[in-house]
Amino acid sequence: MDDDEAIGRSLQGDLSAYEALVARYSALAHRTAAVLGAGDETEDVVQEAFVKAFKHLRSFRRESSFRPWLLRIVANETHNLTRSRGRRSRLSVRLSATAELTAGDDPEGTAVATDRRARLLEAVRTLPERERDAVVCRYFLQLSEAETAQVLGCPIGSVKSRTHRGLARLREEVRDELR
């Protein structure tokens, strides 16, 4: 069953059709909430996002894609959470969720890769929120510019400029580290 069919059946009261959407997008919603700063409350954010999505399913434009619409709700819920905490959102990524680490025959290579990943994540954490969110959506979640714009609720041009500035800051950080 594709998304459109599941949405149609959900709107007619078929809860098993909505469960199919939840199952299909749950892992992505969890990764999104985690990388946007939900931390230990990722599960709560995702659950609330799916409840809100269900409540507002009638307002979903069927000609649009469900995935970015849902991720926009997840992003909003995450931002609400971080604002309510009263501190800047923290980027908390479980490396196992974003990259599979395999213990190969090269423990030194694995250690170097793990260290590089940790330094990259730390550099991403220091980006201003708008740039960080754009970089996370584009490169960690692998969303298109249009999907990122929909998730972040901004024009595609803003996504491009925020991504460009974020990547420029990350390049500068790497250059400084190598000196």
PDB file of C-alpha atoms in Angstrom:
ATOM      1  CA  MET A   1       0.000   0.000   0.000  1.00  0.00           C
ATOM      2  CA  ASP A   2       1.508   3.352  -1.018  1.00  0.00           C
ATOM      3  CA  ASP A   3       1.269   6.543   1.045  1.00  0.00           C
ATOM      4  CA  ASP A   4      -1.691   7.971  -0.847  1.00  0.00           C
ATOM      5  CA  GLU A   5      -3.739   4.819  -0.396  1.00  0.00           C
ATOM      6  CA  ALA A   6      -2.795   4.595   3.290  1.00  0.00           C
ATOM      7  CA  ILE A   7      -3.783   8.229   3.819  1.00  0.00           C
ATOM      8  CA  GLY A   8      -7.092   7.731   2.019  1.00  0.00           C
ATOM      9  CA  ARG A   9      -7.920   4.651   4.061  1.00  0.00           C
ATOM     10  CA  SER A  10      -6.820   6.410   7.276  1.00  0.00           C
ATOM     11  CA  LEU A  11      -9.174   9.270   6.512  1.00  0.00           C
ATOM     12  CA  GLN A  12     -11.972   6.717   6.217  1.00  0.00           C
ATOM     13  CA  GLY A  13     -11.173   5.423   9.709  1.00  0.00           C
ATOM     14  CA  ASP A  14      -8.885   2.487   8.897  1.00  0.00           C
ATOM     15  CA  LEU A  15      -6.352   2.628  11.751  1.00  0.00           C
ATOM     16  CA  SER A  16      -4.314  -0.245  10.310  1.00  0.00           C
ATOM     17  CA  ALA A  17      -3.596   1.962   7.268  1.00  0.00           C
ATOM     18  CA  TYR A  18      -2.237   4.706   9.543  1.00  0.00           C
ATOM     19  CA  GLU A  19      -0.208   2.076  11.405  1.00  0.00           C
ATOM     20  CA  ALA A  20       1.401   1.255   8.051  1.00  0.00           C
ATOM     21  CA  LEU A  21       2.470   4.900   7.701  1.00  0.00           C
ATOM     22  CA  VAL A  22       3.811   4.914  11.258  1.00  0.00           C
ATOM     23  CA  ALA A  23       5.788   1.742  10.602  1.00  0.00           C
ATOM     24  CA  ARG A  24       7.134   3.120   7.298  1.00  0.00           C
ATOM     25  CA  TYR A  25       8.308   6.461   8.710  1.00  0.00           C
ATOM     26  CA  SER A  26       9.045   5.725  12.358  1.00  0.00           C
ATOM     27  CA  ALA A  27      12.807   5.200  11.992  1.00  0.00           C
ATOM     28  CA  LEU A  28      13.189   8.334   9.865  1.00  0.00           C
ATOM     29  CA  ALA A  29      11.101  10.359  12.322  1.00  0.00           C
ATOM     30  CA  HIS A  30      13.277   9.127  15.205  1.00  0.00           C
ATOM     31  CA  ARG A  31      16.495  10.046  13.350  1.00  0.00           C
ATOM     32  CA  THR A  32      15.076  13.462  12.500  1.00  0.00           C
ATOM     33  CA  ALA A  33      14.089  14.232  16.084  1.00  0.00           C
ATOM     34  CA  ALA A  34      17.431  12.953  17.381  1.00  0.00           C
ATOM     35  CA  VAL A  35      19.597  14.971  15.018  1.00  0.00           C
ATOM     36  CA  LEU A  36      17.524  18.102  15.590  1.00  0.00           C
ATOM     37  CA  GLY A  37      18.143  17.887  19.337  1.00  0.00           C
ATOM     38  CA  ALA A  38      15.397  15.856  21.039  1.00  0.00           C
ATOM     39  CA  GLY A  39      17.969  13.768  22.902  1.00  0.00           C
ATOM     40  CA  ASP A  40      16.463  11.460  25.492  1.00  0.00           C
ATOM     41  CA  GLU A  41      12.995  12.701  24.614  1.00  0.00           C
ATOM     42  CA  THR A  42      13.126  11.548  20.996  1.00  0.00           C
ATOM     43  CA  GLU A  43      10.486   8.865  21.542  1.00  0.00           C
ATOM     44  CA  ASP A  44       8.076  11.389  23.103  1.00  0.00           C
ATOM     45  CA  VAL A  45       8.613  13.868  20.258  1.00  0.00           C
ATOM     46  CA  VAL A  46       7.993  11.222  17.600  1.00  0.00           C
ATOM     47  CA  GLN A  47       4.904   9.895  19.336  1.00  0.00           C
ATOM     48  CA  GLU A  48       3.459  13.404  19.651  1.00  0.00           C
ATOM     49  CA  ALA A  49       4.299  14.123  16.004  1.00  0.00           C
ATOM     50  CA  PHE A  50       2.458  11.022  14.790  1.00  0.00           C
ATOM     51  CA  VAL A  51      -0.553  11.904  16.965  1.00  0.00           C
ATOM     52  CA  LYS A  52      -0.604  15.454  15.564  1.00  0.00           C
ATOM     53  CA  ALA A  53      -0.178  14.163  12.024  1.00  0.00           C
ATOM     54  CA  PHE A  54      -3.163  11.871  12.503  1.00  0.00           C
ATOM     55  CA  LYS A  55      -5.277  14.672  13.982  1.00  0.00           C
ATOM     56  CA  HIS A  56      -4.438  16.974  11.062  1.00  0.00           C
ATOM     57  CA  LEU A  57      -4.456  14.374   8.291  1.00  0.00           C
ATOM     58  CA  ARG A  58      -7.546  16.018   6.747  1.00  0.00           C
ATOM     59  CA  SER A  59      -5.512  19.213   6.192  1.00  0.00           C
ATOM     60  CA  PHE A  60      -2.750  17.317   4.360  1.00  0.00           C
ATOM     61  CA  ARG A  61      -2.632  18.250   0.669  1.00  0.00           C
ATOM     62  CA  ARG A  62      -2.865  14.894  -1.080  1.00  0.00           C
ATOM     63  CA  GLU A  63      -0.910  16.094  -4.112  1.00  0.00           C
ATOM     64  CA  SER A  64       2.102  16.643  -1.808  1.00  0.00           C
ATOM     65  CA  SER A  65       4.466  14.071  -0.394  1.00  0.00           C
ATOM     66  CA  PHE A  66       3.640  12.739   3.076  1.00  0.00           C
ATOM     67  CA  ARG A  67       7.288  12.314   4.149  1.00  0.00           C
ATOM     68  CA  PRO A  68       8.321  16.018   4.267  1.00  0.00           C
ATOM     69  CA  TRP A  69       4.946  16.975   5.755  1.00  0.00           C
ATOM     70  CA  LEU A  70       5.476  14.501   8.596  1.00  0.00           C
ATOM     71  CA  LEU A  71       9.109  15.556   9.072  1.00  0.00           C
ATOM     72  CA  ARG A  72       7.968  19.174   9.331  1.00  0.00           C
ATOM     73  CA  ILE A  73       5.719  18.154  12.221  1.00  0.00           C
ATOM     74  CA  VAL A  74       8.623  16.240  13.828  1.00  0.00           C
ATOM     75  CA  ALA A  75      10.885  19.282  13.393  1.00  0.00           C
ATOM     76  CA  ASN A  76       8.262  21.590  14.933  1.00  0.00           C
ATOM     77  CA  GLU A  77       7.753  19.264  17.879  1.00  0.00           C
ATOM     78  CA  THR A  78      11.507  19.039  18.400  1.00  0.00           C
ATOM     79  CA  HIS A  79      11.879  22.823  18.286  1.00  0.00           C
ATOM     80  CA  ASN A  80       8.993  23.193  20.738  1.00  0.00           C
ATOM     81  CA  LEU A  81      10.760  20.784  23.071  1.00  0.00           C
ATOM     82  CA  THR A  82      14.119  22.542  22.864  1.00  0.00           C
ATOM     83  CA  ARG A  83      12.495  25.932  23.368  1.00  0.00           C
ATOM     84  CA  SER A  84      10.612  24.661  26.406  1.00  0.00           C
ATOM     85  CA  ARG A  85      13.877  23.418  27.881  1.00  0.00           C
ATOM     86  CA  GLY A  86      15.050  27.020  27.848  1.00  0.00           C
ATOM     87  CA  ARG A  87      18.398  26.273  26.230  1.00  0.00           C
ATOM     88  CA  ARG A  88      19.842  25.943  22.790  1.00  0.00           C
ATOM     89  CA  SER A  89      18.956  22.694  21.128  1.00  0.00           C
ATOM     90  CA  ARG A  90      21.536  19.957  21.453  1.00  0.00           C
ATOM     91  CA  LEU A  91      22.446  17.766  18.545  1.00  0.00           C
ATOM     92  CA  SER A  92      22.371  14.223  19.833  1.00  0.00           C
ATOM     93  CA  VAL A  93      23.090  11.537  17.284  1.00  0.00           C
ATOM     94  CA  ARG A  94      23.359   7.854  17.856  1.00  0.00           C
ATOM     95  CA  LEU A  95      26.064   6.853  15.436  1.00  0.00           C
ATOM     96  CA  SER A  96      24.468   3.491  15.025  1.00  0.00           C
ATOM     97  CA  ALA A  97      21.327   5.217  13.698  1.00  0.00           C
ATOM     98  CA  THR A  98      23.146   7.290  11.080  1.00  0.00           C
ATOM     99  CA  ALA A  99      26.094   5.097  10.137  1.00  0.00           C
ATOM    100  CA  GLU A 100      26.756   1.449  10.586  1.00  0.00           C
ATOM    101  CA  LEU A 101      30.007   0.734  12.280  1.00  0.00           C
ATOM    102  CA  THR A 102      31.409  -2.633  11.601  1.00  0.00           C
ATOM    103  CA  ALA A 103      34.298  -4.050  13.487  1.00  0.00           C
ATOM    104  CA  GLY A 104      36.463  -4.992  10.564  1.00  0.00           C
ATOM    105  CA  ASP A 105      39.954  -6.288  10.338  1.00  0.00           C
ATOM    106  CA  ASP A 106      41.292  -2.742  10.667  1.00  0.00           C
ATOM    107  CA  PRO A 107      40.729  -1.528  14.235  1.00  0.00           C
ATOM    108  CA  GLU A 108      42.912   1.536  13.618  1.00  0.00           C
ATOM    109  CA  GLY A 109      40.836   2.523  10.584  1.00  0.00           C
ATOM    110  CA  THR A 110      37.641   2.008  12.542  1.00  0.00           C
ATOM    111  CA  ALA A 111      38.983   4.166  15.382  1.00  0.00           C
ATOM    112  CA  VAL A 112      40.042   6.940  12.987  1.00  0.00           C
ATOM    113  CA  ALA A 113      36.646   6.868  11.241  1.00  0.00           C
ATOM    114  CA  THR A 114      34.839   6.998  14.588  1.00  0.00           C
ATOM    115  CA  ASP A 115      36.998   9.942  15.701  1.00  0.00           C
ATOM    116  CA  ARG A 116      36.364  11.816  12.441  1.00  0.00           C
ATOM    117  CA  ARG A 117      32.619  11.236  12.765  1.00  0.00           C
ATOM    118  CA  ALA A 118      32.649  12.494  16.348  1.00  0.00           C
ATOM    119  CA  ARG A 119      34.597  15.632  15.364  1.00  0.00           C
ATOM    120  CA  LEU A 120      32.245  16.289  12.449  1.00  0.00           C
ATOM    121  CA  LEU A 121      29.195  15.934  14.698  1.00  0.00           C
ATOM    122  CA  GLU A 122      30.768  18.285  17.238  1.00  0.00           C
ATOM    123  CA  ALA A 123      31.426  20.835  14.485  1.00  0.00           C
ATOM    124  CA  VAL A 124      27.826  20.492  13.257  1.00  0.00           C
ATOM    125  CA  ARG A 125      26.589  21.029  16.838  1.00  0.00           C
ATOM    126  CA  THR A 126      28.346  24.417  16.940  1.00  0.00           C
ATOM    127  CA  LEU A 127      26.616  25.746  13.803  1.00  0.00           C
ATOM    128  CA  PRO A 128      23.890  28.349  14.265  1.00  0.00           C
ATOM    129  CA  GLU A 129      20.510  26.618  14.514  1.00  0.00           C
ATOM    130  CA  ARG A 130      19.217  27.565  11.051  1.00  0.00           C
ATOM    131  CA  GLU A 131      22.401  26.428   9.322  1.00  0.00           C
ATOM    132  CA  ARG A 132      22.604  23.275  11.436  1.00  0.00           C
ATOM    133  CA  ASP A 133      19.017  22.312  10.625  1.00  0.00           C
ATOM    134  CA  ALA A 134      19.610  22.810   6.888  1.00  0.00           C
ATOM    135  CA  VAL A 135      22.841  20.776   6.915  1.00  0.00           C
ATOM    136  CA  VAL A 136      21.226  18.005   8.989  1.00  0.00           C
ATOM    137  CA  CYS A 137      18.229  17.739   6.662  1.00  0.00           C
ATOM    138  CA  ARG A 138      20.297  17.804   3.481  1.00  0.00           C
ATOM    139  CA  TYR A 139      23.214  15.565   4.482  1.00  0.00           C
ATOM    140  CA  PHE A 140      22.235  13.495   7.512  1.00  0.00           C
ATOM    141  CA  LEU A 141      18.624  12.850   6.466  1.00  0.00           C
ATOM    142  CA  GLN A 142      19.398  13.078   2.727  1.00  0.00           C
ATOM    143  CA  LEU A 143      16.381  15.235   1.926  1.00  0.00           C
ATOM    144  CA  SER A 144      16.165  17.195  -1.318  1.00  0.00           C
ATOM    145  CA  GLU A 145      16.265  20.995  -1.214  1.00  0.00           C
ATOM    146  CA  ALA A 146      12.498  21.091  -1.763  1.00  0.00           C
ATOM    147  CA  GLU A 147      11.846  18.580   1.027  1.00  0.00           C
ATOM    148  CA  THR A 148      14.215  20.475   3.337  1.00  0.00           C
ATOM    149  CA  ALA A 149      12.385  23.723   2.565  1.00  0.00           C
ATOM    150  CA  GLN A 150       9.093  22.046   3.407  1.00  0.00           C
ATOM    151  CA  VAL A 151      10.450  20.528   6.628  1.00  0.00           C
ATOM    152  CA  LEU A 152      12.008  23.810   7.777  1.00  0.00           C
ATOM    153  CA  GLY A 153       9.128  25.973   6.546  1.00  0.00           C
ATOM    154  CA  CYS A 154      11.281  28.307   4.468  1.00  0.00           C
ATOM    155  CA  PRO A 155      11.907  29.049   0.782  1.00  0.00           C
ATOM    156  CA  ILE A 156      14.289  26.863  -1.236  1.00  0.00           C
ATOM    157  CA  GLY A 157      16.616  29.863  -1.614  1.00  0.00           C
ATOM    158  CA  SER A 158      16.950  30.031   2.169  1.00  0.00           C
ATOM    159  CA  VAL A 159      17.768  26.331   2.282  1.00  0.00           C
ATOM    160  CA  LYS A 160      20.489  26.864  -0.321  1.00  0.00           C
ATOM    161  CA  SER A 161      22.023  29.834   1.468  1.00  0.00           C
ATOM    162  CA  ARG A 162      21.832  28.243   4.931  1.00  0.00           C
ATOM    163  CA  THR A 163      23.361  25.032   3.629  1.00  0.00           C
ATOM    164  CA  HIS A 164      26.097  26.965   1.828  1.00  0.00           C
ATOM    165  CA  ARG A 165      26.939  29.020   4.944  1.00  0.00           C
ATOM    166  CA  GLY A 166      26.864  25.935   7.166  1.00  0.00           C
ATOM    167  CA  LEU A 167      29.178  23.985   4.885  1.00  0.00           C
ATOM    168  CA  ALA A 168      31.514  26.994   4.610  1.00  0.00           C
ATOM    169  CA  ARG A 169      31.721  27.162   8.416  1.00  0.00           C
ATOM    170  CA  LEU A 170      32.395  23.415   8.586  1.00  0.00           C
ATOM    171  CA  ARG A 171      35.163  23.716   5.965  1.00  0.00           C
ATOM    172  CA  GLU A 172      36.721  26.568   7.950  1.00  0.00           C
ATOM    173  CA  GLU A 173      36.526  24.476  11.124  1.00  0.00           C
ATOM    174  CA  VAL A 174      38.310  21.608   9.396  1.00  0.00           C
ATOM    175  CA  ARG A 175      41.000  23.961   8.033  1.00  0.00           C
ATOM    176  CA  ASP A 176      41.557  25.426  11.508  1.00  0.00           C
ATOM    177  CA  GLU A 177      41.830  21.942  12.963  1.00  0.00           C
ATOM    178  CA  LEU A 178      44.491  20.952  10.433  1.00  0.00           C
ATOM    179  CA  ARG A 179      46.713  23.949  11.247  1.00  0.00           C
TER     180      ARG A 179
END
